[in-house]
PDB file of C-alpha atoms in Angstrom:
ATOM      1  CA  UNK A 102      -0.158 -26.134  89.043  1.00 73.00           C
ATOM      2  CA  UNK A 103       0.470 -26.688  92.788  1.00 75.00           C
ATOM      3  CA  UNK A 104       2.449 -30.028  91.835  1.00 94.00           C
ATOM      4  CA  UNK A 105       2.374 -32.962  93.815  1.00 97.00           C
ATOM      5  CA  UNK A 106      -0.439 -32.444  96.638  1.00 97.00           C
ATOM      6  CA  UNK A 107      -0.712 -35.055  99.950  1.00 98.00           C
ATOM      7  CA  UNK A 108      -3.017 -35.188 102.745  1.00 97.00           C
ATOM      8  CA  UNK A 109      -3.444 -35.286 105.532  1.00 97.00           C
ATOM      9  CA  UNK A 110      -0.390 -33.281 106.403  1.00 97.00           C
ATOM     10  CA  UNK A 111      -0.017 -34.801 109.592  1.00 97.00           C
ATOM     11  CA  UNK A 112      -1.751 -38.250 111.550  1.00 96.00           C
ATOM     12  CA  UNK A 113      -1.478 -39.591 114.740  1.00 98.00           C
ATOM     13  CA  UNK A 114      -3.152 -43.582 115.091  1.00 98.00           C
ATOM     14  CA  UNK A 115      -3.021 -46.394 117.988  1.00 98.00           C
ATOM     15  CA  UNK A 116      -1.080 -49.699 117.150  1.00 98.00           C
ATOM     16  CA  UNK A 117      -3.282 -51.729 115.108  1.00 98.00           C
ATOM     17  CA  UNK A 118      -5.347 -49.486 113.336  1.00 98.00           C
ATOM     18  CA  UNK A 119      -5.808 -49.053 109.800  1.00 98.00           C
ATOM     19  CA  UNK A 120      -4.372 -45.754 107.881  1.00 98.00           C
ATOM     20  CA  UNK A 121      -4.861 -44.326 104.477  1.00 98.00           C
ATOM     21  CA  UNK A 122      -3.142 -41.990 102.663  1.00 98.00           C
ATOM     22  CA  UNK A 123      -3.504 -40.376  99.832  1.00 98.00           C
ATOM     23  CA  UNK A 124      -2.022 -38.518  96.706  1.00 98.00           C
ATOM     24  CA  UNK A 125      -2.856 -36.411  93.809  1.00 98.00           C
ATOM     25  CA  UNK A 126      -0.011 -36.319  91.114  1.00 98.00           C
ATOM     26  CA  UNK A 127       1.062 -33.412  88.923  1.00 97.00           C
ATOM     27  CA  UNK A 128      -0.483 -32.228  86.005  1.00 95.00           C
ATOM     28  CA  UNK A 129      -0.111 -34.943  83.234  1.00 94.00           C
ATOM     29  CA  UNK A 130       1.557 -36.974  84.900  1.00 96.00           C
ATOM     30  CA  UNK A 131       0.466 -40.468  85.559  1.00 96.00           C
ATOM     31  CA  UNK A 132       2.614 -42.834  87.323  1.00 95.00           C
ATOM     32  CA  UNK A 133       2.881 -42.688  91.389  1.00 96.00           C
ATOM     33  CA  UNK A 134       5.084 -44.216  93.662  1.00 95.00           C
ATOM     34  CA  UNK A 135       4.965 -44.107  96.988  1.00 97.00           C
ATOM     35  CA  UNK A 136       8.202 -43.900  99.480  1.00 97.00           C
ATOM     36  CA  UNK A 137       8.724 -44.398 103.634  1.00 98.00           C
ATOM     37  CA  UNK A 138      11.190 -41.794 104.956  1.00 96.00           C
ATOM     38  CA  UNK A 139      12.270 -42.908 108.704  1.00 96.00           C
ATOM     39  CA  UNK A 140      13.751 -40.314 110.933  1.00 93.00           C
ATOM     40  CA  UNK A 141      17.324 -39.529 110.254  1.00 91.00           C
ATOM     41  CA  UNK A 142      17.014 -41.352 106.666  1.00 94.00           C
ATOM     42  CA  UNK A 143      16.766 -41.470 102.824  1.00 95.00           C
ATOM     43  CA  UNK A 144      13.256 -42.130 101.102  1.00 97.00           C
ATOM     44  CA  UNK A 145      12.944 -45.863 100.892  1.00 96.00           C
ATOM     45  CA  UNK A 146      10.941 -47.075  97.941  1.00 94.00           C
ATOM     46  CA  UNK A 147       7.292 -49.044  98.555  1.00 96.00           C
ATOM     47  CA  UNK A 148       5.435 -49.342  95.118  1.00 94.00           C
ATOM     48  CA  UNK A 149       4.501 -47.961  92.591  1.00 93.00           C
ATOM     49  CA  UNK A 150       1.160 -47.775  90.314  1.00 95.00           C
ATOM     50  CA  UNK A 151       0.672 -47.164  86.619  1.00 94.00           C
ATOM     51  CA  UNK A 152      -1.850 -47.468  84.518  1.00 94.00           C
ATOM     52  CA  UNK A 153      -3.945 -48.412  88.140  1.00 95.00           C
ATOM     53  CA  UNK A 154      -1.904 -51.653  88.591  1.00 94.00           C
ATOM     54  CA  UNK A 155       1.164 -51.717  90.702  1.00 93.00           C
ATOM     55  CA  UNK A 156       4.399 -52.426  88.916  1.00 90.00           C
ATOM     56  CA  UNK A 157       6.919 -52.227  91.594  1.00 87.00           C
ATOM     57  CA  UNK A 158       7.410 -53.186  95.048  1.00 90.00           C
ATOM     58  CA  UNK A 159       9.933 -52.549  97.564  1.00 91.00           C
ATOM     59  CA  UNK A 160      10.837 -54.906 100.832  1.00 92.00           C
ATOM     60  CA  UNK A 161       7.324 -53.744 102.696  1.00 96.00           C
ATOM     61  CA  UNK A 162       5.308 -56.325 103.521  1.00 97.00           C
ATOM     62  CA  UNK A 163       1.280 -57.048 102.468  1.00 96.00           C
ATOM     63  CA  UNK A 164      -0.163 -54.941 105.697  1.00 98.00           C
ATOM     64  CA  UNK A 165       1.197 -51.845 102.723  1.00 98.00           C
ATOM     65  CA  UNK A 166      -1.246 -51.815  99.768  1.00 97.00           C
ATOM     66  CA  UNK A 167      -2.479 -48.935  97.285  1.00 97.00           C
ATOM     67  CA  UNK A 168      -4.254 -47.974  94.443  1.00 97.00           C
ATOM     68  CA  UNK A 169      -4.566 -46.410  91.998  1.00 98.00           C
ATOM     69  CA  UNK A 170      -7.795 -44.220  90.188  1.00 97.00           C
ATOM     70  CA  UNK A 171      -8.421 -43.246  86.715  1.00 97.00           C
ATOM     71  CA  UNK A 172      -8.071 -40.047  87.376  1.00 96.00           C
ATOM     72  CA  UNK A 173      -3.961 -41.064  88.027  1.00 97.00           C
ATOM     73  CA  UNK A 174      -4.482 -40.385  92.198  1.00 98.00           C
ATOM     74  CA  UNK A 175      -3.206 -42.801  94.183  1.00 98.00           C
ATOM     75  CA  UNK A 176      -3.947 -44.013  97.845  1.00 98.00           C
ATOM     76  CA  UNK A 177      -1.374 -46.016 100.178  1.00 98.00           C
ATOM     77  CA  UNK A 178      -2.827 -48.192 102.951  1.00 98.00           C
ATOM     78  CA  UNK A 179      -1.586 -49.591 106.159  1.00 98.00           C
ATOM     79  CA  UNK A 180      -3.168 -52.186 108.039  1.00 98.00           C
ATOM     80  CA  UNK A 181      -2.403 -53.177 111.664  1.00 98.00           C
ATOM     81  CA  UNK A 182      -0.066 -50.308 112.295  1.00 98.00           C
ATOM     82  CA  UNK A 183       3.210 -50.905 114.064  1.00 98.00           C
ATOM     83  CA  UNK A 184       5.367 -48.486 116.019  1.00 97.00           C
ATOM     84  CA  UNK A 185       7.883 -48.933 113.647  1.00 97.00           C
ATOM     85  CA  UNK A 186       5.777 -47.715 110.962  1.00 98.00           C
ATOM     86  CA  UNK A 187       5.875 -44.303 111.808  1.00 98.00           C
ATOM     87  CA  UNK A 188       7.793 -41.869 109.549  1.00 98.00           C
ATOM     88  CA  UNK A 189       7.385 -39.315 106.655  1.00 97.00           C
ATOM     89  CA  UNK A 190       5.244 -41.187 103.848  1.00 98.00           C
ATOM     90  CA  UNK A 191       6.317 -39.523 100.527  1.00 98.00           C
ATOM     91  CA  UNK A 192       4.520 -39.433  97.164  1.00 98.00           C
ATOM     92  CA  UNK A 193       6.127 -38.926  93.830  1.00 97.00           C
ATOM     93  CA  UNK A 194       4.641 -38.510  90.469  1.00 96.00           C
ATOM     94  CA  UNK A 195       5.896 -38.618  86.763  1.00 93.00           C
ATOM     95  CA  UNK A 196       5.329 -39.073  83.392  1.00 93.00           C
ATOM     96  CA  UNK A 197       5.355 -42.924  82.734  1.00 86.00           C
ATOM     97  CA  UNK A 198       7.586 -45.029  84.403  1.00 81.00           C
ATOM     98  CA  UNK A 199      11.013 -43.186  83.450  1.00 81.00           C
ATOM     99  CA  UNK A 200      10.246 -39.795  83.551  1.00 86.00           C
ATOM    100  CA  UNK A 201      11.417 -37.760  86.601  1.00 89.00           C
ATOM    101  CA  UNK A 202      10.035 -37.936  89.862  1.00 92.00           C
ATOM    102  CA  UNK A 203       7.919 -34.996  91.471  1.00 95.00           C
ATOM    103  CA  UNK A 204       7.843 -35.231  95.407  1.00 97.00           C
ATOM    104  CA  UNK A 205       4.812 -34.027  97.418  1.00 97.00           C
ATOM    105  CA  UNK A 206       5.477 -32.635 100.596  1.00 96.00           C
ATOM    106  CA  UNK A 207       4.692 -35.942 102.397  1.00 97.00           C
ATOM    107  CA  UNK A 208       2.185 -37.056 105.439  1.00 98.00           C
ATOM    108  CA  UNK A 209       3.829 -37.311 108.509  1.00 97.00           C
ATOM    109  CA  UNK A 210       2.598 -40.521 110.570  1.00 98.00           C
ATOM    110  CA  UNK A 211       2.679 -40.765 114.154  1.00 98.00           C
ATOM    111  CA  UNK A 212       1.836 -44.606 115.503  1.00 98.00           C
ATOM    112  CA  UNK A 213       1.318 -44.587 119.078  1.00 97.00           C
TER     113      UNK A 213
ATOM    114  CA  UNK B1344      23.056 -55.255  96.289  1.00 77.00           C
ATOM    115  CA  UNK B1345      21.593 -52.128  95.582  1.00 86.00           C
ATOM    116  CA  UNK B1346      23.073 -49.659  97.794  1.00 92.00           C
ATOM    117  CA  UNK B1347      23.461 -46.060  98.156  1.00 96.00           C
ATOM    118  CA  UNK B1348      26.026 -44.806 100.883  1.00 97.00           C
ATOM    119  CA  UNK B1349      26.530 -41.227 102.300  1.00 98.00           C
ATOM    120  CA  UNK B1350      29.592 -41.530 104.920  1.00 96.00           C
ATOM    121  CA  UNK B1351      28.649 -37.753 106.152  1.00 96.00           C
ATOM    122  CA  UNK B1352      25.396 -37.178 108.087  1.00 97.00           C
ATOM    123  CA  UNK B1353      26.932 -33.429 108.612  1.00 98.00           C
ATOM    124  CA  UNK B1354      28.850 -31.364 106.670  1.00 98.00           C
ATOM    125  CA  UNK B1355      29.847 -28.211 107.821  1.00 98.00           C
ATOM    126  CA  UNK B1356      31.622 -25.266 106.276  1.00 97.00           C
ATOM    127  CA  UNK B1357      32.005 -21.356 106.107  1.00 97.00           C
ATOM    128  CA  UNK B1358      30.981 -19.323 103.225  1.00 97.00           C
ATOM    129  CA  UNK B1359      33.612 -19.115 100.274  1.00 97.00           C
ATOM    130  CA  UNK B1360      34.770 -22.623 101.015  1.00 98.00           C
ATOM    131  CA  UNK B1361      34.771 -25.684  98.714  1.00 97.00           C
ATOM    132  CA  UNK B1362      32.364 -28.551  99.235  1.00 97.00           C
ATOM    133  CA  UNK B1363      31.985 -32.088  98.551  1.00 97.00           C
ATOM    134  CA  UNK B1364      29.776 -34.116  99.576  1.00 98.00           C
ATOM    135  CA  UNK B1365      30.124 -38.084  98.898  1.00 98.00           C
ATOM    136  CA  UNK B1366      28.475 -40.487  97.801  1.00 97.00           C
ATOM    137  CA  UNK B1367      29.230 -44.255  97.248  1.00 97.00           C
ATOM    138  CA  UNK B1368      26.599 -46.942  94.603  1.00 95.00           C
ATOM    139  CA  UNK B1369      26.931 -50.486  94.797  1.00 92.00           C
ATOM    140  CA  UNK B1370      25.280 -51.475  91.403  1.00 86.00           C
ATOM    141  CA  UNK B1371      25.705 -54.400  89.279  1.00 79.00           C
ATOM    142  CA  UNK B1372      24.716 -53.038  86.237  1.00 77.00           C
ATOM    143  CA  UNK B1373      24.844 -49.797  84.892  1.00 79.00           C
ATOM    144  CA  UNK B1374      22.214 -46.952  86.997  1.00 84.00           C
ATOM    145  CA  UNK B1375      21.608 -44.003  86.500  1.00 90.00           C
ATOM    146  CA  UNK B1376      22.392 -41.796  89.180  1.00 93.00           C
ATOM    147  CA  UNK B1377      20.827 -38.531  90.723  1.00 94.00           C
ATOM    148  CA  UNK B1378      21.632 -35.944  93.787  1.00 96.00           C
ATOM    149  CA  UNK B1379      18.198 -34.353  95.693  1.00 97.00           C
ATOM    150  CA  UNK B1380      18.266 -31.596  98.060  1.00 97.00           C
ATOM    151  CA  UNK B1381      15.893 -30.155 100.687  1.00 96.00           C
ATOM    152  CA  UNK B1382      16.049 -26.736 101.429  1.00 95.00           C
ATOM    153  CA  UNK B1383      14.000 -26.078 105.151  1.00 92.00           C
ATOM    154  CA  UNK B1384      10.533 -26.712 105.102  1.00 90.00           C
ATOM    155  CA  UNK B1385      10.641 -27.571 101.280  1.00 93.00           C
ATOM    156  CA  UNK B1386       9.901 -30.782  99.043  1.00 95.00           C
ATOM    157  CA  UNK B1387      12.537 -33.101  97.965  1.00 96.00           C
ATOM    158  CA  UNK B1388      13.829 -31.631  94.389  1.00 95.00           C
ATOM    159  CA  UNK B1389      15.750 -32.776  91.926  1.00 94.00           C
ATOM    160  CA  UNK B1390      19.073 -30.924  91.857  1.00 95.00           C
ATOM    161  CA  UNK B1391      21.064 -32.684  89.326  1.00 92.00           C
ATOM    162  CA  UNK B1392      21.119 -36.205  87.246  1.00 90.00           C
ATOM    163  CA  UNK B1393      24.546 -37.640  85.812  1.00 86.00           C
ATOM    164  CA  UNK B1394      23.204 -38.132  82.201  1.00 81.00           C
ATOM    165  CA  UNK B1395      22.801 -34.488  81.965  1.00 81.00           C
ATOM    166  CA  UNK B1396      26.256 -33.567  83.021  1.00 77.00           C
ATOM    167  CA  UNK B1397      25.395 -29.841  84.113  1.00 82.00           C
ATOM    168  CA  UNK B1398      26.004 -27.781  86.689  1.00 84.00           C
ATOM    169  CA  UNK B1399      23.179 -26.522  88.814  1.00 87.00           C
ATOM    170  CA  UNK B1400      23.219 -23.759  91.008  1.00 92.00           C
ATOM    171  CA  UNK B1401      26.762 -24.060  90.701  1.00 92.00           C
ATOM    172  CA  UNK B1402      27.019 -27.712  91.547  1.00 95.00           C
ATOM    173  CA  UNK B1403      28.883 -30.550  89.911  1.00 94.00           C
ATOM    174  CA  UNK B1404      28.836 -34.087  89.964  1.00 94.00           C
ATOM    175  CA  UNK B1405      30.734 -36.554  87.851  1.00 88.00           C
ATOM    176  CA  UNK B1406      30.118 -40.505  87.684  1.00 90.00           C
ATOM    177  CA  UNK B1407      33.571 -42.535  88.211  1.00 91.00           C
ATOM    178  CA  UNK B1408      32.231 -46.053  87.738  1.00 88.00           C
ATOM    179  CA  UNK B1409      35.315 -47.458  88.422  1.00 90.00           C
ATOM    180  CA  UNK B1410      34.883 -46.066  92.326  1.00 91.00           C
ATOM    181  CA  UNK B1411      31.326 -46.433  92.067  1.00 93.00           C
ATOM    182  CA  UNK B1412      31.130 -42.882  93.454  1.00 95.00           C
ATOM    183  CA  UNK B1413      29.296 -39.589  92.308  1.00 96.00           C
ATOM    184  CA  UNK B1414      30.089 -37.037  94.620  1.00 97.00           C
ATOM    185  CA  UNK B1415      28.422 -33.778  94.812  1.00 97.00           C
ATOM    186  CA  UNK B1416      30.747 -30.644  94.583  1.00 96.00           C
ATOM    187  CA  UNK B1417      30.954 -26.704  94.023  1.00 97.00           C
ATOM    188  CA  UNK B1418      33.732 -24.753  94.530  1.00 97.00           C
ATOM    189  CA  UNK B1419      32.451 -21.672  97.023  1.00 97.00           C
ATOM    190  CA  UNK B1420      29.430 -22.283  99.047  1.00 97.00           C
ATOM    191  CA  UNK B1421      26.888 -19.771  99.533  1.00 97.00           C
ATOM    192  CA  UNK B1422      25.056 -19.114 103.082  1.00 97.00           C
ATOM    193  CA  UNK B1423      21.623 -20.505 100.413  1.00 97.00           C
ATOM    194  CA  UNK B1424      23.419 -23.863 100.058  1.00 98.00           C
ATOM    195  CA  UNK B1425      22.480 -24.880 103.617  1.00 98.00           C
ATOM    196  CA  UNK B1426      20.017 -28.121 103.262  1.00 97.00           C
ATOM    197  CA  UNK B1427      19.916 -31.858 103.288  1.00 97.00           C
ATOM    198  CA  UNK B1428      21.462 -33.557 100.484  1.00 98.00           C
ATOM    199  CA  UNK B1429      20.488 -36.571  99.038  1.00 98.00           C
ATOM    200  CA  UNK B1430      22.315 -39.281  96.478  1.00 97.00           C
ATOM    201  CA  UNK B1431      20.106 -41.963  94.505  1.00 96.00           C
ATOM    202  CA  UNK B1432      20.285 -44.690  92.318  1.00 93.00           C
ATOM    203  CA  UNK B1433      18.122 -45.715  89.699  1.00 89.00           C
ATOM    204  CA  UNK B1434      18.553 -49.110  88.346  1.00 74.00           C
ATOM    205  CA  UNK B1435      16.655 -51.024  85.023  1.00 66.00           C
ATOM    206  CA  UNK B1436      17.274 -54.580  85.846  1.00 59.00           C
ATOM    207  CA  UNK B1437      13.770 -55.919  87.349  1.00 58.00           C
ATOM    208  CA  UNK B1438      11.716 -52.549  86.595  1.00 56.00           C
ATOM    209  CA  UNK B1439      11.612 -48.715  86.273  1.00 59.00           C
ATOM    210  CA  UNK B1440      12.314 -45.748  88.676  1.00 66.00           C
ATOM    211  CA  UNK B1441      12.887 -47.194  91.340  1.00 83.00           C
ATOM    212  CA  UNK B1442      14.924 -45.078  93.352  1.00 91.00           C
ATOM    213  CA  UNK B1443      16.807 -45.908  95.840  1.00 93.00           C
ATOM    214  CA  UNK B1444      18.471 -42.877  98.078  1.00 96.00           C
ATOM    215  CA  UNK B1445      21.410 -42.786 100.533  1.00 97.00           C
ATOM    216  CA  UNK B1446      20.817 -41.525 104.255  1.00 97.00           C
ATOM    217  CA  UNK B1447      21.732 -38.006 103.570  1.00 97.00           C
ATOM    218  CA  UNK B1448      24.231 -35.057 104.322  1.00 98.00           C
ATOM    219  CA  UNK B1449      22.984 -32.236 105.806  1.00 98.00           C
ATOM    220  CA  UNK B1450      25.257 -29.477 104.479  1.00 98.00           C
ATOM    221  CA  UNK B1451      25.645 -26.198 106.837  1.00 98.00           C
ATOM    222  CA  UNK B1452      27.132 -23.334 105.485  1.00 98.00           C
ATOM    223  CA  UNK B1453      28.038 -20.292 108.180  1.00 97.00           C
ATOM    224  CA  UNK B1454      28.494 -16.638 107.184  1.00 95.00           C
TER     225      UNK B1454
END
C-alpha cells in the first residue's frame, strides 16, 4: 500500500488562474480532508469530504471547493489564485470521520 | 477559541540531553490532543495521541488540563530525533477531526 498518494508534486500558476489538486486516500479508508500549510507553519484545516459530501469547513473562502468520487479520491480546487495562496496543500485520509489521519506527502503550489 | 500554541520555533540540544518541547490548547471543551513529527523529506506522522498514554520512540506526553498544556518530552535525545514537531487539537463540538496544529518546533539534536 503506498498510503496516501498526491499529485502533482509540485505547480507553479499566474494570479488568477484556476488550480486543481488532487488525492487518492489509503487503502479502506474513506474520508479526506484537505489542509493549507504556509511557510514557516502548522497544517491549517480546509474541508473535508465523506461519503462525497463535504462535512467540514475551515475559514477558506468559496474560491476553495472539492470533491469527492466514489471511488473515496478527492480533488481540491482553487479559483482566481492569489499570491497568498501559495503553500504546501496537504491531504489526509482515514477511516470515517474519527479514525486517524494519514498525510500524503502534499503538492507544493507556487502562485506567481 | 480554538488554538494551538508552540512558543519554540527551534529547539536545540546535544545528544544525551533531555527535551521538551511545549505546547499550549485553548479549548472550551474537552479535545483530544495529538503530537506529529516530520523527519526530512518525510510525511507528517502521527507520533503519539494523549488517549493512548504511551511512549513512542521513547517520547512522553501527558495532558494537564488545568494548564491546558501537553508537552512533548524524552529524557536523552538521540542524533534520529532531529525533525519538526508538531502539537494538535482535535475538538467534537461542531464536527469531527478537525485538526487544528500549532506552528511547530523544529527540534535539532547535535552529536
Amino acid at each position: 500500500d503506498a498510503g496516501v498518494t498526491q499529485s502533482p508534486t509540485h505547480l507553479i500558476k499566474t494570479r488568477g488562474q484556476q488550480v486543481t489538486l488532487r488525492c487518492s486516500p489509503k487503502s479502506g479508508h474513506d474520508t479526506v480532508s484537505w489542509y493549507q500549510q504556509a511557510l514557516g507553519q502548522g497544517p491549517q484545516f480546509i474541508f473535508q469530504y465523506y461519503e462525497e459530501e463535504e462535512r467540514q469547513r475551515g475559514n477558506f473562502p468559496d474560491r476553495f471547493s472539492g470533491h469527492q468520487f466514489p471511488n473515496y479520491s478527492s480533488e481540491l480546487n482553487v479559483n482566481a489564485l492569489l499570491l497568498g495562496d501559495s503553500a504546501l496543500y496537504l491531504c489526509a485520509s482515514s477511516l470515517n470521520l474519527v479514525g486517524e489521519q494519514y498525510f500524503g506527502p502534499g503538492t507544493s503550489l507556487t502562485v506567481t | 477559541a480554538q488554538r494551538v500554541t508552540q512558543p519554540e520555533k527551534l529547539l536545540s540540544v546535544f545528544k544525551g540531553a533531555p527535551v521538551e518541547l511545549k505546547c499550549n490548547y485553548s479549548y472550551s471543551g474537552s479535545p483530544e490532543l495529538f503530537w506529529y513529527v516530520q523527519y526530512s523529506r518525510q510525511r507528517l506522522q502521527l507520533l503519539l495521541r494523549h488517549i493512548s498514554r504511551e511512549s513512542i520512540k521513547g517520547f512522553t506526553a501527558d495532558l494537564n488540563k488545568g494548564e491546558t498544556s501537553f508537552h512533548l518530552k524524552k529524557p536523552f535525545a538521540q542524533e534520529e530525533d532531529s525533525a519538526m514537531y508538531y502539537c494538535a487539537l482535535r475538538g467534537f463540538s461542531g464536527g469531527y477531526n478537525k485538526l487544528i496544529f500549532g506552528a511547530g518546533t523544529r527540534l535539532a539534536v547535535h552529536p
